[in-house]
Coordinates of C-alpha atoms and ligand atoms in Angstrom, one line a residue:
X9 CA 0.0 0.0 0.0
X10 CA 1.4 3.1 -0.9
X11 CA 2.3 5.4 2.1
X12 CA -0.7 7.7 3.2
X13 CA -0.8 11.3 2.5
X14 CA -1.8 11.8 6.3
X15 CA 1.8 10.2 7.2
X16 CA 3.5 12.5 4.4
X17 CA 2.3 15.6 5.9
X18 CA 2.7 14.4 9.4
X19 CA 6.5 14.1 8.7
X20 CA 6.8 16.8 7.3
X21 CA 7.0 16.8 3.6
X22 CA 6.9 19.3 1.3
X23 CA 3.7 19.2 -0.5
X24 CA 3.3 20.7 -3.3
X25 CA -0.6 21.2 -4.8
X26 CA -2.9 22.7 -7.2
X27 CA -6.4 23.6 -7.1
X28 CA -8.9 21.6 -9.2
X29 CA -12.1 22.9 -10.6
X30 CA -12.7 21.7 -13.8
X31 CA -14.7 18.6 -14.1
X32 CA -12.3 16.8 -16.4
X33 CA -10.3 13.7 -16.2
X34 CA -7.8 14.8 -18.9
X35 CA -7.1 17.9 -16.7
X36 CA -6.5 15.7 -13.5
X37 CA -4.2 13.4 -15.7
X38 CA -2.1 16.3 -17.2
X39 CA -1.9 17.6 -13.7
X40 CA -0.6 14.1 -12.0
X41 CA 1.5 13.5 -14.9
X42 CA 3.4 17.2 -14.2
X43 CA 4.6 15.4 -10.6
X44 CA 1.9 17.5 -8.1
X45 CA 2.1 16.1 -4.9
X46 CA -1.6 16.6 -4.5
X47 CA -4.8 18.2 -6.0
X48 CA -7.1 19.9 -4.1
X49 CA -10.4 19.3 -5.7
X50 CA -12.3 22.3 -4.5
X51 CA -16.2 21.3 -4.2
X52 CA -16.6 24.5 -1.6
X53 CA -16.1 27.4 -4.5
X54 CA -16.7 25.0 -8.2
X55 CA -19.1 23.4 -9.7
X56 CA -18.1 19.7 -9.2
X57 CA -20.3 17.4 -8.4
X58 CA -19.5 14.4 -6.0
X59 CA -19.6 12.3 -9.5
X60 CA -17.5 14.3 -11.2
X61 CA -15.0 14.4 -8.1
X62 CA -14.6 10.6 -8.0
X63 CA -13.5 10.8 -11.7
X64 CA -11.1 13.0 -10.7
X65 CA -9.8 10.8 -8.1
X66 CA -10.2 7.4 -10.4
X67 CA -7.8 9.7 -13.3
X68 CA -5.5 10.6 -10.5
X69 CA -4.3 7.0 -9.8
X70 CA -2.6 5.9 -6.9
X71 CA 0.8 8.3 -6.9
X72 CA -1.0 11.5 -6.6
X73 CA -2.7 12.3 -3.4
X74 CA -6.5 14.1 -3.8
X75 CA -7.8 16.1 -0.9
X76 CA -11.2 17.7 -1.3
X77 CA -12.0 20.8 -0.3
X78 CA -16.2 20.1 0.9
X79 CA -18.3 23.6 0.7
X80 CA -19.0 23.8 4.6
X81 CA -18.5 21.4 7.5
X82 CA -21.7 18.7 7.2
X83 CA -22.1 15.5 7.7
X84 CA -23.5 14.7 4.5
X85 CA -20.6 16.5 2.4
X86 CA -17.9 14.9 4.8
X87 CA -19.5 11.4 4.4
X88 CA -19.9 11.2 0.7
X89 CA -15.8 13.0 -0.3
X90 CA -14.4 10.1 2.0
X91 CA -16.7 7.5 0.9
X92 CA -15.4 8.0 -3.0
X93 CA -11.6 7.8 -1.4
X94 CA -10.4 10.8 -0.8
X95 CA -7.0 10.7 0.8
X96 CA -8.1 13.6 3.3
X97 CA -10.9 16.7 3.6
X98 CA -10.4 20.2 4.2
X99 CA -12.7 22.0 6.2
X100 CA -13.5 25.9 5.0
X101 CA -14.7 28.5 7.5
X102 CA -13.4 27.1 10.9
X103 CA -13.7 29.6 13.6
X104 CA -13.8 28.4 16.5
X105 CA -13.2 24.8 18.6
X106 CA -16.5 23.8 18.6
X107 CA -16.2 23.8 14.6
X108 CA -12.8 21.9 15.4
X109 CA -14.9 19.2 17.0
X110 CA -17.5 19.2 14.5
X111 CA -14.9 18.7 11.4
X112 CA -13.0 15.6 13.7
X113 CA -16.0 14.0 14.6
X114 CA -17.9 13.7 11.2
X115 CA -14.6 12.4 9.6
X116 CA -13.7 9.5 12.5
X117 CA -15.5 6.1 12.1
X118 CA -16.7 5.5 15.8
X119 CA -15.3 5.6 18.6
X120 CA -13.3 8.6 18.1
X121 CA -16.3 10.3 15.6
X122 CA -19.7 9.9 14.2
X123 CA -18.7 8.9 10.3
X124 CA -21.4 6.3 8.9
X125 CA -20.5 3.1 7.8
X126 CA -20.9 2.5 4.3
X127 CA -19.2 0.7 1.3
X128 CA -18.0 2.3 -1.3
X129 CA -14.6 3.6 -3.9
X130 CA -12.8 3.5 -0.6
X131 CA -13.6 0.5 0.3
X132 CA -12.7 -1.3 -2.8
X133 CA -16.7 -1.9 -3.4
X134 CA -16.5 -4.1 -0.3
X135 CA -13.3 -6.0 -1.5
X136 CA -11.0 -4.5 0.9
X137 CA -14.3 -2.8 3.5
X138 CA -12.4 -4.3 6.6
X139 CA -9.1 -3.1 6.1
X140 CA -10.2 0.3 5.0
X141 CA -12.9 0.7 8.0
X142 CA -9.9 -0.7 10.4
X143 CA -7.6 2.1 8.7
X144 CA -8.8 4.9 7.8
X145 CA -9.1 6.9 11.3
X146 CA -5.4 6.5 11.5
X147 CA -4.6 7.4 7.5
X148 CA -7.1 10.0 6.2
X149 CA -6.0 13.9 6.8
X150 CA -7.9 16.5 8.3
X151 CA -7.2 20.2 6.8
X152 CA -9.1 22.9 8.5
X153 CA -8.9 26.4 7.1
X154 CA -8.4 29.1 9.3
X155 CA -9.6 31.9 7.3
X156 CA -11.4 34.4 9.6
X157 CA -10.1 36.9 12.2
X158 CA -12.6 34.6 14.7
X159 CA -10.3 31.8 14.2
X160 CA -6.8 34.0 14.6
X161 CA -8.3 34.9 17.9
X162 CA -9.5 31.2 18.8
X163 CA -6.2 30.0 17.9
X164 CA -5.0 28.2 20.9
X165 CA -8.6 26.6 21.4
X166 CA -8.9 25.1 17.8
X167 CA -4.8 23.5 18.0
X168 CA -5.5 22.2 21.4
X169 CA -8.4 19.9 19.3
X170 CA -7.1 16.2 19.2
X171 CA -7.7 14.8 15.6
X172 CA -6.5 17.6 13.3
X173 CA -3.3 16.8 10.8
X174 CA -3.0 20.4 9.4
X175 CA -4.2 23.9 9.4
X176 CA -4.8 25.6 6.4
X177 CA -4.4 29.5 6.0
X178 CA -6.9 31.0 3.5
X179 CA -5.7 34.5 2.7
X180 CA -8.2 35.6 0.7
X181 CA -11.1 35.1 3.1
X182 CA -8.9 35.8 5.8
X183 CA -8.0 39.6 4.4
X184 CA -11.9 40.1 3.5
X185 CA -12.6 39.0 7.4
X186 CA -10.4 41.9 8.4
X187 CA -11.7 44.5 5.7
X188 CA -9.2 44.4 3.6
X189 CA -10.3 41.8 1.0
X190 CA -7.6 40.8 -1.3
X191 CA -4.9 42.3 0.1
X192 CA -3.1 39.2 1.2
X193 CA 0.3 41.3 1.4
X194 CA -1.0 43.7 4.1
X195 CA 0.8 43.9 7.6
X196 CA -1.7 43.3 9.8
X197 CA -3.2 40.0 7.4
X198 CA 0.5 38.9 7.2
X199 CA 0.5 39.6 11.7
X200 CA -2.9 37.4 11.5
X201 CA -1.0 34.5 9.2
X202 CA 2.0 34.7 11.3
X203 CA 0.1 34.7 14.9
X204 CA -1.3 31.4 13.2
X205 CA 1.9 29.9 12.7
X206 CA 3.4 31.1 16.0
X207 CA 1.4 29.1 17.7
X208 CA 0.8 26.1 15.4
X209 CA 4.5 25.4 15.7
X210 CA 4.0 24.7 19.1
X211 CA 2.1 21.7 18.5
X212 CA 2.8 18.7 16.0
X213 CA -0.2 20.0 13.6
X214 CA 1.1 21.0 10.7
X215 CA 0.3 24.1 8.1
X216 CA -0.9 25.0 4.6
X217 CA -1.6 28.0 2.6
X218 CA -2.9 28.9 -0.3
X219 CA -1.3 31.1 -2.7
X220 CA -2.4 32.7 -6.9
X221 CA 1.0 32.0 -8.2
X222 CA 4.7 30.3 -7.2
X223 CA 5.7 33.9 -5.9
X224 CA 3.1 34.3 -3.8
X225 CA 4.1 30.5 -1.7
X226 CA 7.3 31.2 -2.1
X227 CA 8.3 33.0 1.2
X228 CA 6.0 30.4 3.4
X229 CA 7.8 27.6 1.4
X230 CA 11.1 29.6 3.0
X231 CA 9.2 29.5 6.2
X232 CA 8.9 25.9 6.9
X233 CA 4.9 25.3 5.7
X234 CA 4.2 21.8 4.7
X235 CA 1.4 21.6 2.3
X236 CA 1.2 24.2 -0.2
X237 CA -1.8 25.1 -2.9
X238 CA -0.8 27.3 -5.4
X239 CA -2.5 28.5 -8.5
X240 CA -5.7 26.3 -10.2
X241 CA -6.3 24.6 -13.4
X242 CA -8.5 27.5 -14.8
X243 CA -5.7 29.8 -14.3
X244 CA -2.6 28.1 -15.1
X245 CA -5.3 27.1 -18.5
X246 CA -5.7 30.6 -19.2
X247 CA -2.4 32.3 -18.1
X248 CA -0.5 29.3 -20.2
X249 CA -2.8 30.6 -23.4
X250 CA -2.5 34.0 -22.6
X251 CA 1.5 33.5 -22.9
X252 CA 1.3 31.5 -26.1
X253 CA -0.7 34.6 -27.8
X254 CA 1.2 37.4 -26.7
X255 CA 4.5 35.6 -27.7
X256 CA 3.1 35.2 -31.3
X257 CA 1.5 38.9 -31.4
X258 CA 4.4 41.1 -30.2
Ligands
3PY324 C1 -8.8 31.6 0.8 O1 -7.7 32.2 0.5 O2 -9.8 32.1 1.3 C2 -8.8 30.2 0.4 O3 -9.7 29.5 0.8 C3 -7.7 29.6 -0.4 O4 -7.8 28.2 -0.5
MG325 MG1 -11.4 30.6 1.5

């Protein structure tokens, strides 16, 4: 069995990801085949279905890790990304430890959660159900996003949740929580993301960040962040195109 994404990021890899929003298999193939570490299929802010997802995931084969981005933190959304095999789930929105709890306990099979038993992808249609059921508390990720001033200020609450692998940093919603949507460069946003990782370093959970382009992940790169999202298929699409016109009309 190829080693689990949860155990990459736990020891600290660098993992390098892009966000996925298209509802194409060739996309997710060109993307593997490139050497991403990961996709993150983004359900919360596309229009991909759950069908569409598991495509994705069935393109993506076994060397590329797929972590899905649900579109808030239910039971229902939660259930169905890990029941097509997702290697872990990112949470949007957290703010506060109750949310913390919330996110662990819909994506632990009892005792530690809630998470319904069903079969499915990730249980190899039933073919490997034991092993998986067995497993998967102790191999799929949890990502939650910390992307709101609520959840700057409830910092030391959320970390001190048992059951969470990684916390993500969303800039963009993060700057828009503190008026200044966008501006993902400002000093008190960049005071916000590094209060985060102040005190996530204390603990073994690990962090993420998004960021539009390879300049803009640079510096946290630098800085010792694990799991890194940078740019989406729609962009690189359209800035690769872009590039291809301009060099032929100047
Ligand atoms: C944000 O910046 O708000 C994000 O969610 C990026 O993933
Ligand atoms: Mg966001």
């Amino acid at each position: 069995m190829n080693e689990s994404f949860k155990k990459k990021l736990s020891r600290g890899d660098l993992l390098l990801g892009t966000i996925v929003t298209l509802p194409s298999v060739e996309t997710a193939e060109i993307l593997c085949s490139c050497g991403f570490d990961w996709l993150f299929i983004d359900l919360e802010h596309s229009a991909l279905s759950i069908r569409e997802s598991q495509a994705i995931l069935q393109a993506s084969g076994s060397k590329t890790n797929c972590v899905i981005r649900v579109p808030l933190n239910n039971e229902i959304w939660i259930k169905k990304c890990l029941d097509i095999g997702a290697s872990g789930i990112i949470v949007p929105q957290i703010r506060n430890k109750e949310d913390a709890e919330l996110a662990v306990r819909l994506c632990k099979y009892p005792p530690q959660g809630t998470r319904s038993v069903g079969i499915a992808r990730a249980h190899g249609y039933g073919s490997r159900f034991q092993e998986y059921v067995t497993g998967a508390n102790d191999h799929i990720a949890l990502v939650l996003q910390i992307e709101h001033v609520e959840a700057v200020n409830n910092i030391d609450a959320i970390l001190n949740v048992p059951g969470i692998d990684c916390l993500f940093i969303g800039p963009y919603d993060l700057s828009a929580s503190m008026g200044k949507i966008g501006q993902v460069t400002d000093p008190e946003v960049q005071d916000a993301i590094s209060l985060v990782k102040k005190s996530a370093e204390q603990t073994r959970i690990k962090l993420g960040i998004f960021g539009a382009d390879a300049n803009a992940v640079k510096p946290y790169i630098d800085s010792g962040y694990n799991l890194i999202a940078t740019g989406m298929d729609t962009m690189i699409l359209g800035g690769a195109a872009k590039k291809l016109l301009e060099m032929l009309r100047d």
